[in-house]
Short mmCIF file of C-alpha atoms in Angstrom, two decimals:
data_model
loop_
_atom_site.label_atom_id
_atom_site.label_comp_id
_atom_site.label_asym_id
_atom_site.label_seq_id
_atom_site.Cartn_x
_atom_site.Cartn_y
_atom_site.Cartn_z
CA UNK U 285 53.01 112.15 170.73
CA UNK U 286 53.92 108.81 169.58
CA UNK U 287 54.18 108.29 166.13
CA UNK U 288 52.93 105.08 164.68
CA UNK U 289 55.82 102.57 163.60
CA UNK U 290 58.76 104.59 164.82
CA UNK U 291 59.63 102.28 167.34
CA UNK U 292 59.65 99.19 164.65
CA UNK U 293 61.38 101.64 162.41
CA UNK U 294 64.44 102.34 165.42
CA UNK U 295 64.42 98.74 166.16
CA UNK U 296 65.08 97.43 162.29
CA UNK U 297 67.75 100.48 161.93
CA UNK U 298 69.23 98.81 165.55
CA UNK U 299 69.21 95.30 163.79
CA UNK U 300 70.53 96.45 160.29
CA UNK U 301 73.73 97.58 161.57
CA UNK U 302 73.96 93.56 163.10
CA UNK U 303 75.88 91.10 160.50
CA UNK U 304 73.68 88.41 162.36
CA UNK U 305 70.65 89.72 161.49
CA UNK U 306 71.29 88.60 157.66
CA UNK U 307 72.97 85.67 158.50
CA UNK U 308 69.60 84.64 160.40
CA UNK U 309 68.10 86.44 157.61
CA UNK U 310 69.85 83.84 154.61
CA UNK U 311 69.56 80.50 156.97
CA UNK U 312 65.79 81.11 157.87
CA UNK U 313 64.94 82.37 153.79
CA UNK U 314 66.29 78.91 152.75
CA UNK U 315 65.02 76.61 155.80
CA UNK U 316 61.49 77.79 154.89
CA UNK U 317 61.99 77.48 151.42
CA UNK U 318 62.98 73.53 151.69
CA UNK U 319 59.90 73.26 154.02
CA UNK U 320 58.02 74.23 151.35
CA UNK U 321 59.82 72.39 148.20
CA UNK U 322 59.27 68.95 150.94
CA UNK U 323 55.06 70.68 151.44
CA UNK U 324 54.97 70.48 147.06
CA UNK U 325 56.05 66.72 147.19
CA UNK U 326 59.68 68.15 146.06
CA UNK U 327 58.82 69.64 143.31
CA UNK U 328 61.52 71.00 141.52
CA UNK U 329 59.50 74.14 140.40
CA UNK U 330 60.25 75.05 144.17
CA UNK U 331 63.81 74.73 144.02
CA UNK U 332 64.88 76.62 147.93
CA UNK U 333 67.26 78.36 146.13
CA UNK U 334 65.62 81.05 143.76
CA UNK U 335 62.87 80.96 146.46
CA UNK U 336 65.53 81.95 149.40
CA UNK U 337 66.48 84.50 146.71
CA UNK U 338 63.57 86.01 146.26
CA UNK U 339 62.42 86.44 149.68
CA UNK U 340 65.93 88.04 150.72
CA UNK U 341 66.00 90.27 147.90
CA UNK U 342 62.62 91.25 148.92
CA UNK U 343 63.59 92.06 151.93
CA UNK U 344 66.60 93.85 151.11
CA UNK U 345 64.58 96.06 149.13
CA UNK U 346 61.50 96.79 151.04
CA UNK U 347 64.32 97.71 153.95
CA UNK U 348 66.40 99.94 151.47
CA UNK U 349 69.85 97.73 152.42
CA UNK U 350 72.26 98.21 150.36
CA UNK U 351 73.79 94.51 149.39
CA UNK U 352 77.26 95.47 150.82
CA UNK U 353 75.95 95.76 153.86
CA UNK U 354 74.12 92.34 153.63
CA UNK U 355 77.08 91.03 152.57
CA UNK U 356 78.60 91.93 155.65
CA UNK U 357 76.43 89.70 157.61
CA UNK U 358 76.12 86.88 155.21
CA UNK U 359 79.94 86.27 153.97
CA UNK U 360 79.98 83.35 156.61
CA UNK U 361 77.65 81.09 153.86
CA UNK U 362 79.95 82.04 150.95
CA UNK U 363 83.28 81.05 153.03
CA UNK U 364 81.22 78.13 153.35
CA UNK U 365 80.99 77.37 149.58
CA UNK U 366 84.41 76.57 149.45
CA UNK U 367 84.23 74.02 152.13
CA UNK U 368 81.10 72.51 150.18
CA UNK U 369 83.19 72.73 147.22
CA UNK U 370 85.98 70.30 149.33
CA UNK U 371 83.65 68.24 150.52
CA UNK U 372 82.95 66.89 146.62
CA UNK U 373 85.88 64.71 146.92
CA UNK U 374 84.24 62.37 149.66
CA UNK U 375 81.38 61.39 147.10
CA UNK U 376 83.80 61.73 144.42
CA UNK U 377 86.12 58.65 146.32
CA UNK U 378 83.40 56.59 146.93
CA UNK U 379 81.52 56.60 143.36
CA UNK U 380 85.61 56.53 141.94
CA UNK U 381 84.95 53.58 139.87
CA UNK U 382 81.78 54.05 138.32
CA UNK U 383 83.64 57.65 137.21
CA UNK U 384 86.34 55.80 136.11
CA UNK U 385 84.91 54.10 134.15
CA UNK U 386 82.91 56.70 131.98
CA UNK U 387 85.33 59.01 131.26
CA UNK U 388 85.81 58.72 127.80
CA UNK U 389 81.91 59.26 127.02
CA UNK U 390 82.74 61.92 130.20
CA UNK U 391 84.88 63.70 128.11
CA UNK U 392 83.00 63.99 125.13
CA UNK U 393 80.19 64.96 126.96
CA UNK U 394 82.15 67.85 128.63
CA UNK U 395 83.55 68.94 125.32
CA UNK U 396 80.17 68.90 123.51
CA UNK U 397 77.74 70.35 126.40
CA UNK U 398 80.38 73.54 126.82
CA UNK U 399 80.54 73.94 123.02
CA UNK U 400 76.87 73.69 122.68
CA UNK U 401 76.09 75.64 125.76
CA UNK U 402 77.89 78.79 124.26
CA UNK U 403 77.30 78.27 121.11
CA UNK U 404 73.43 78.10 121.47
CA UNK U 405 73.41 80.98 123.75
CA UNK U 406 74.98 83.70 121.64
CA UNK U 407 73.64 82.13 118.49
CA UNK U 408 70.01 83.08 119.92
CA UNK U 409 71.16 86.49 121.07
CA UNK U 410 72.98 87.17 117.83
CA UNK U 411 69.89 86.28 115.80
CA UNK U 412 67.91 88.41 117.52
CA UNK U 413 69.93 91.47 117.22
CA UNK U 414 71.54 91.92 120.45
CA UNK U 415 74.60 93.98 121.17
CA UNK U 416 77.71 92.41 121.23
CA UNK U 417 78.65 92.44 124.91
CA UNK U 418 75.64 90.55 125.33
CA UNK U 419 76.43 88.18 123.03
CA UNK U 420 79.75 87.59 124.21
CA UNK U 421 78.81 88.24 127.90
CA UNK U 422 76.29 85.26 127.84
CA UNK U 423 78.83 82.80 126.44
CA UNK U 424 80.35 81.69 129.81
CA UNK U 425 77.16 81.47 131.66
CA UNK U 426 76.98 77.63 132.77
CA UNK U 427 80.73 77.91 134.49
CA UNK U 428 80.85 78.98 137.99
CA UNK U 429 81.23 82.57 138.69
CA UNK U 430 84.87 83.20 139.10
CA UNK U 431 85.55 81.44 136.14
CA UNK U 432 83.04 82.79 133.98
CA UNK U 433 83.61 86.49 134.84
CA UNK U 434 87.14 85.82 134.12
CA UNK U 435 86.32 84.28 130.73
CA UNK U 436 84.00 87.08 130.07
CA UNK U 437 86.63 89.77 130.50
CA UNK U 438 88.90 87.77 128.21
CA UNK U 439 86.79 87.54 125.53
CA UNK U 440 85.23 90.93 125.53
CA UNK U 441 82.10 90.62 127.11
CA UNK U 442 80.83 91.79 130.72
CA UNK U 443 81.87 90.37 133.69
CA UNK U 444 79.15 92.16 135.79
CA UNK U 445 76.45 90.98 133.54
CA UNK U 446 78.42 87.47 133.19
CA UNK U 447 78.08 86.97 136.84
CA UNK U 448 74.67 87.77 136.73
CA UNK U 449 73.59 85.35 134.24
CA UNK U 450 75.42 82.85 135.94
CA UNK U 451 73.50 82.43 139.14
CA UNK U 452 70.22 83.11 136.57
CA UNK U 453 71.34 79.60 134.46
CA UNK U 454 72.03 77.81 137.85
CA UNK U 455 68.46 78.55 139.33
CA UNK U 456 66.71 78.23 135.64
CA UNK U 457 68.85 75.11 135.15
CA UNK U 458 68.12 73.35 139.23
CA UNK U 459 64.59 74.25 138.38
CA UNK U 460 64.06 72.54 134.98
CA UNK U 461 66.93 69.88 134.77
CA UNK U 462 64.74 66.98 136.19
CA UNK U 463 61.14 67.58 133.95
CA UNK U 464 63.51 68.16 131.08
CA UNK U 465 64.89 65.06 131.87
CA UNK U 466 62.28 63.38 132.10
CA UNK U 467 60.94 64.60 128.68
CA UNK U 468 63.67 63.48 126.96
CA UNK U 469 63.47 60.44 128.72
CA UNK U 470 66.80 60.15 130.34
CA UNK U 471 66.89 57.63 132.87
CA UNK U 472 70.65 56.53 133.33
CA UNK U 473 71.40 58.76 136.64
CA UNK U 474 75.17 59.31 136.05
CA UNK U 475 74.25 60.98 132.40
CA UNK U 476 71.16 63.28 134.30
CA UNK U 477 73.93 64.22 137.17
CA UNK U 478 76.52 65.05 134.67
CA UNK U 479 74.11 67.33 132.23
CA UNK U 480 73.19 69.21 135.48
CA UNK U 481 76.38 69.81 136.18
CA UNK U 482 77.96 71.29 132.88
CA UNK U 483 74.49 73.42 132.36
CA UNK U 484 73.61 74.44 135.95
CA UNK U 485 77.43 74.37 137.78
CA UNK U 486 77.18 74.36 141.69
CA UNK U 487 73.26 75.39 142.33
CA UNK U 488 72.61 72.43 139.53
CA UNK U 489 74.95 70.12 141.27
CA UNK U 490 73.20 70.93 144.47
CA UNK U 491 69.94 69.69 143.15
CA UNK U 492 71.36 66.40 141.65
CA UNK U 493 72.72 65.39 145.04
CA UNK U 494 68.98 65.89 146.23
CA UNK U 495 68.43 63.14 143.94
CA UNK U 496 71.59 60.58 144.94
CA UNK U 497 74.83 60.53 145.05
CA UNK U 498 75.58 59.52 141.79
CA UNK U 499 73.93 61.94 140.47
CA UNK U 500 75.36 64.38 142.62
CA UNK U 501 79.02 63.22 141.78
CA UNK U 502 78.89 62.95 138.47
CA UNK U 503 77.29 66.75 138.32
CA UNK U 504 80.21 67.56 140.38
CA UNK U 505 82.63 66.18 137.90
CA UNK U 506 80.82 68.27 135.17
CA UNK U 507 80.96 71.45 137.29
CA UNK U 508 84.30 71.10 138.23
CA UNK U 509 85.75 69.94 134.58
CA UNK U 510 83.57 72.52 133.04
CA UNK U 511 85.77 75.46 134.25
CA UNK U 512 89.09 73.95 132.74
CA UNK U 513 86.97 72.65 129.30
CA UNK U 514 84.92 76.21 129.09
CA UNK U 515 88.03 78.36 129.86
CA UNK U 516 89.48 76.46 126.43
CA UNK U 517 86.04 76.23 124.30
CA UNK U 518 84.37 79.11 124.98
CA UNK U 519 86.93 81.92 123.55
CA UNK U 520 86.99 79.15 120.57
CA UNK U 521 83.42 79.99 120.28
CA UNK U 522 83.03 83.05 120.90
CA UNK U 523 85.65 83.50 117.69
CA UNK U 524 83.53 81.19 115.64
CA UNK U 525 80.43 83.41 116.56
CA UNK U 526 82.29 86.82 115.50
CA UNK U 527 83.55 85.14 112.35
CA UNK U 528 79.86 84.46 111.47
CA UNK U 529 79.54 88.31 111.22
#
């Protein structure tokens, strides 16, 4: 007797043991999702990102695969970030003079957004009674991963959790960058590319090149500036926070 589904079910266990499977998986997850960001009139409440996330970790967990074993199949994407990381310096060289010349107001920004960034973040936590690894574990949270997990363990908190909250502020931050924006009417495109860049590192910076390329160089700046400026301000922070009490 044939029992219902137990071919589908000896098929997916066939295909789970196949790194291309999640490869295909990852690629298709974030195709559809920029089909439908470009269906919503590119909304940025549709960012592919969290929506490729979504969908994969649905997947993952209607399937029961553990995520080393997606990993397995999808590694070829993050081998790929460095080479998107790389790739910053064509834009970079082309939009070289407008860069140049903003870098004093580039520095100031970079030193304010970090301190502010951390700041505000454990202030909220610490007003609202959270434990300290928290506090200290959000603190790092708009630097890209490596350097915030590093940070993190520096400074006390968790790197885990840092990592965590990391790719949580880049989605939250490619999401609501542009109507924030727009609220605070912000219109100069360098100043809305750099923002998105120290808040929302490389899923923000992602987004801003979406918009143009200045936008999308000057967030790279930010990103890439942010992990020298928050490796220096945020343990300064994180000090002044514990001195509060």
């Amino acid at each position: 007797m044939r029992v219902p589904g137990a071919s589908f079910t000896r098929l997916w266990v066939y295909l789970g043991t196949s790194p291309l499977l999640w490869l295909t998986l990852t690629v298709t997850a974030y195709a559809l999702a920029v089909r439908l960001q470009r269906r919503l009139g590119g909304s940025p409440f549709a960012n592919p990102v969290p929506v490729a996330v979504i969908v994969i970790v649905a997947v993952l967990m209607l399937s029961g695969t553990p995520y080393r074993s997606y990993f397995d199949g999808a590694q070829f994407v993050h081998f790929l970030l460095g080479t998107a990381t790389v790739a910053l310096a064509v834009p970079l060289r082309r939009q070289w003079p407008a860069v140049r010349a903003a870098l004093g107001p580039l520095a100031l920004a970079l030193v304010a957004g970090n301190l502010a960034g951390a700041l505000v973040a454990m202030g909220v936590l610490k007003a609202f009674g959270a434990p300290a690894a928290l506090v200290l574990s959000v603190a790092p949270k708009s630097v890209t991963a490596p350097v915030a997990m590093a940070i993190a363990e520096r400074i006390g908190g968790v790197p885990e959790l840092t990592a965590a909250l990391v790719v949580l502020t880049g989605m939250l931050g490619a999401t609501m960058a542009t109507p924030l924006l727009n609220a605070l009417r912000i219109r100069d495109v360098a100043a809305r590319g750099l923002g998105t860049g120290i808040a929302a590192h490389g899923i923000g910076t992602a987004r801003a090149f979406q918009i143009s390329e200045v936008a999308g160089t000057f967030a790279g700046v930010g990103m890439a500036a942010s992990t020298v400026a928050a490796s220096l301000l945020v343990p300064l922070a994180a000090r002044w926070v514990a001195a509060l009490g």
